[in-house]
Amino acid sequence: MATKIKLMRLGKMRAPYYRIVVADARTKRDGRSIETIGKYHPKEDPSFIEVDAERAAYWLGVGAQPTEAVAAILRVTGDWQKFKGEPAPAPMKVAAPKADKKAIYEEAARAAMGEPAADATTPKKKAAPKADAAPAPAEAVAEAAGAAGSGTAASGAPAETPAE
């Protein structure tokens, strides 16, 4: 039986991802496969490629022919060069591992349990003492005017008399 190593398309419109499968050469693109040997996600940055090198080497050894796209993927991973006996290519770019959401949450919770930041909260202003500390503004003006004028004004008489 003639076998091919090809890509089986999955996903939705404009968001494809592929399985690298070994299938009979006459089956449909997404038809029945003999074995799945890897994954390929082209929309990720950098593209996610995962190939079971041992199974790929086995199928290449028994005569399975890779399609052009799969051959390019096998060259990137180095499996094609290993099969042909050529020098290995430069290593693939690998995406940086994502931070664990649970760890980020726990770190934020620990920070919140500690002291708040200096500008995070504003304390209430303290009210001035009412009667004992300072006289009312009208009384202060009258006392200042009385002290500047004659001594009779300070006795309690108004500083100005109404005109008749």
Short mmCIF file of C-alpha atoms in Angstrom, two decimals:
data_model
loop_
_atom_site.label_atom_id
_atom_site.label_comp_id
_atom_site.label_asym_id
_atom_site.label_seq_id
_atom_site.Cartn_x
_atom_site.Cartn_y
_atom_site.Cartn_z
CA MET A 1 0.00 0.00 0.00
CA ALA A 2 1.36 3.44 -0.97
CA THR A 3 1.44 5.69 2.07
CA LYS A 4 1.92 9.42 2.37
CA ILE A 5 2.75 11.67 5.29
CA LYS A 6 0.41 14.63 4.89
CA LEU A 7 -1.40 17.42 6.71
CA MET A 8 -4.96 16.92 7.94
CA ARG A 9 -6.64 20.31 8.25
CA LEU A 10 -8.65 21.11 11.35
CA GLY A 11 -9.90 24.35 12.87
CA LYS A 12 -12.18 26.93 11.36
CA MET A 13 -12.06 29.49 8.58
CA ARG A 14 -8.95 31.67 8.76
CA ALA A 15 -7.77 29.80 11.87
CA PRO A 16 -6.31 26.52 10.63
CA TYR A 17 -4.31 24.00 12.55
CA TYR A 18 -3.05 20.73 11.19
CA ARG A 19 -2.25 17.21 12.28
CA ILE A 20 0.66 15.50 10.57
CA VAL A 21 -0.71 12.08 9.66
CA VAL A 22 0.29 8.94 7.81
CA ALA A 23 -2.47 7.89 5.41
CA ASP A 24 -3.07 5.88 2.27
CA ALA A 25 -2.12 7.97 -0.76
CA ARG A 26 -5.64 7.68 -2.21
CA THR A 27 -7.58 9.00 0.81
CA LYS A 28 -9.01 12.51 1.07
CA ARG A 29 -7.09 15.30 2.76
CA ASP A 30 -9.18 15.03 5.91
CA GLY A 31 -10.06 11.36 5.45
CA ARG A 32 -9.13 8.32 7.49
CA SER A 33 -5.53 8.16 8.64
CA ILE A 34 -3.32 5.30 9.75
CA GLU A 35 -1.44 7.21 12.45
CA THR A 36 -1.01 10.77 13.74
CA ILE A 37 2.65 11.67 14.18
CA GLY A 38 2.53 15.40 14.92
CA LYS A 39 0.85 18.80 15.05
CA TYR A 40 1.34 22.09 13.22
CA HIS A 41 -0.27 25.43 14.18
CA PRO A 42 0.78 28.06 11.59
CA LYS A 43 -1.13 31.01 13.11
CA GLU A 44 0.87 31.07 16.35
CA ASP A 45 3.97 33.24 16.54
CA PRO A 46 6.36 31.47 16.13
CA SER A 47 4.53 28.56 14.50
CA PHE A 48 3.93 25.61 16.81
CA ILE A 49 5.45 22.41 15.40
CA GLU A 50 5.48 19.11 17.25
CA VAL A 51 6.63 15.91 15.53
CA ASP A 52 7.19 12.48 17.03
CA ALA A 53 10.69 11.99 15.60
CA GLU A 54 10.78 8.25 16.26
CA ARG A 55 7.52 7.56 14.39
CA ALA A 56 8.44 9.93 11.55
CA ALA A 57 11.76 8.09 11.09
CA TYR A 58 9.93 4.74 11.11
CA TRP A 59 7.42 5.80 8.43
CA LEU A 60 10.11 7.40 6.26
CA GLY A 61 12.13 4.19 6.65
CA VAL A 62 9.28 1.97 5.41
CA GLY A 63 8.75 4.16 2.35
CA ALA A 64 6.06 6.72 3.22
CA GLN A 65 6.44 9.79 1.01
CA PRO A 66 5.98 13.21 2.66
CA THR A 67 4.07 15.93 0.82
CA GLU A 68 5.94 19.17 0.08
CA ALA A 69 4.48 20.92 3.12
CA VAL A 70 5.32 18.03 5.45
CA ALA A 71 8.82 17.76 3.97
CA ALA A 72 9.37 21.46 4.79
CA ILE A 73 8.16 20.88 8.36
CA LEU A 74 10.45 17.85 8.73
CA ARG A 75 13.39 19.97 7.48
CA VAL A 76 12.64 22.61 10.12
CA THR A 77 12.51 20.03 12.92
CA GLY A 78 15.63 18.24 11.64
CA ASP A 79 13.94 14.88 11.10
CA TRP A 80 14.46 14.96 7.32
CA GLN A 81 18.20 15.66 7.68
CA LYS A 82 18.48 12.85 10.24
CA PHE A 83 16.74 10.47 7.82
CA LYS A 84 18.96 11.52 4.89
CA GLY A 85 22.16 11.64 6.97
CA GLU A 86 22.77 15.36 6.41
CA PRO A 87 23.95 17.89 9.03
CA ALA A 88 21.25 19.15 11.40
CA PRO A 89 19.71 22.61 10.86
CA ALA A 90 19.72 25.51 13.32
CA PRO A 91 17.36 24.99 16.25
CA MET A 92 13.75 26.13 15.91
CA LYS A 93 12.44 29.28 17.56
CA VAL A 94 10.30 28.36 20.52
CA ALA A 95 7.64 30.62 21.99
CA ALA A 96 8.34 31.97 25.45
CA PRO A 97 6.39 30.05 28.08
CA LYS A 98 3.28 31.88 29.24
CA ALA A 99 3.08 32.98 32.85
CA ASP A 100 0.85 30.85 35.04
CA LYS A 101 -2.37 32.79 35.73
CA LYS A 102 -2.79 31.20 39.14
CA ALA A 103 0.71 32.25 40.21
CA ILE A 104 0.10 35.83 39.04
CA TYR A 105 -3.16 35.94 41.00
CA GLU A 106 -1.54 34.60 44.17
CA GLU A 107 1.29 37.16 43.88
CA ALA A 108 -1.22 40.00 43.54
CA ALA A 109 -3.18 38.69 46.55
CA ARG A 110 -0.01 38.56 48.66
CA ALA A 111 0.85 42.12 47.63
CA ALA A 112 -2.66 43.28 48.55
CA MET A 113 -2.42 41.69 52.00
CA GLY A 114 0.74 43.70 52.75
CA GLU A 115 0.93 47.45 53.20
CA PRO A 116 -0.82 49.50 50.54
CA ALA A 117 1.16 51.77 48.28
CA ALA A 118 1.86 55.30 49.58
CA ASP A 119 -0.56 57.06 47.23
CA ALA A 120 -3.13 54.30 47.12
CA THR A 121 -5.31 55.74 49.89
CA THR A 122 -5.79 59.28 51.20
CA PRO A 123 -6.47 59.67 54.94
CA LYS A 124 -9.38 61.85 56.09
CA LYS A 125 -8.57 65.40 57.08
CA LYS A 126 -8.98 66.12 60.78
CA ALA A 127 -11.60 68.73 61.67
CA ALA A 128 -10.37 71.81 63.57
CA PRO A 129 -11.56 72.11 67.18
CA LYS A 130 -14.65 74.32 67.18
CA ALA A 131 -15.11 76.68 70.19
CA ASP A 132 -11.90 76.59 72.18
CA ALA A 133 -9.20 77.11 69.56
CA ALA A 134 -10.19 80.23 67.58
CA PRO A 135 -12.93 82.87 67.91
CA ALA A 136 -15.43 83.37 65.11
CA PRO A 137 -14.25 85.60 62.23
CA ALA A 138 -16.79 88.41 62.97
CA GLU A 139 -15.63 88.62 66.56
CA ALA A 140 -12.01 88.69 65.48
CA VAL A 141 -12.67 91.68 63.17
CA ALA A 142 -14.50 93.56 65.94
CA GLU A 143 -11.70 92.94 68.41
CA ALA A 144 -9.09 94.08 65.90
CA ALA A 145 -11.04 97.27 65.15
CA GLY A 146 -11.53 97.95 68.87
CA ALA A 147 -7.86 97.53 69.61
CA ALA A 148 -6.91 99.97 66.85
CA GLY A 149 -9.48 102.65 67.88
CA SER A 150 -10.10 104.32 71.23
CA GLY A 151 -10.56 102.53 74.53
CA THR A 152 -14.30 103.30 74.63
CA ALA A 153 -15.06 101.06 71.67
CA ALA A 154 -13.65 98.10 73.49
CA SER A 155 -16.25 98.44 76.26
CA GLY A 156 -18.94 96.85 74.13
CA ALA A 157 -20.35 99.84 72.18
CA PRO A 158 -20.49 99.43 68.41
CA ALA A 159 -17.57 100.96 66.51
CA GLU A 160 -19.86 102.82 64.15
CA THR A 161 -23.17 104.44 64.88
CA PRO A 162 -25.96 104.48 62.34
CA ALA A 163 -26.62 107.77 60.60
CA GLU A 164 -29.85 109.51 61.39
#
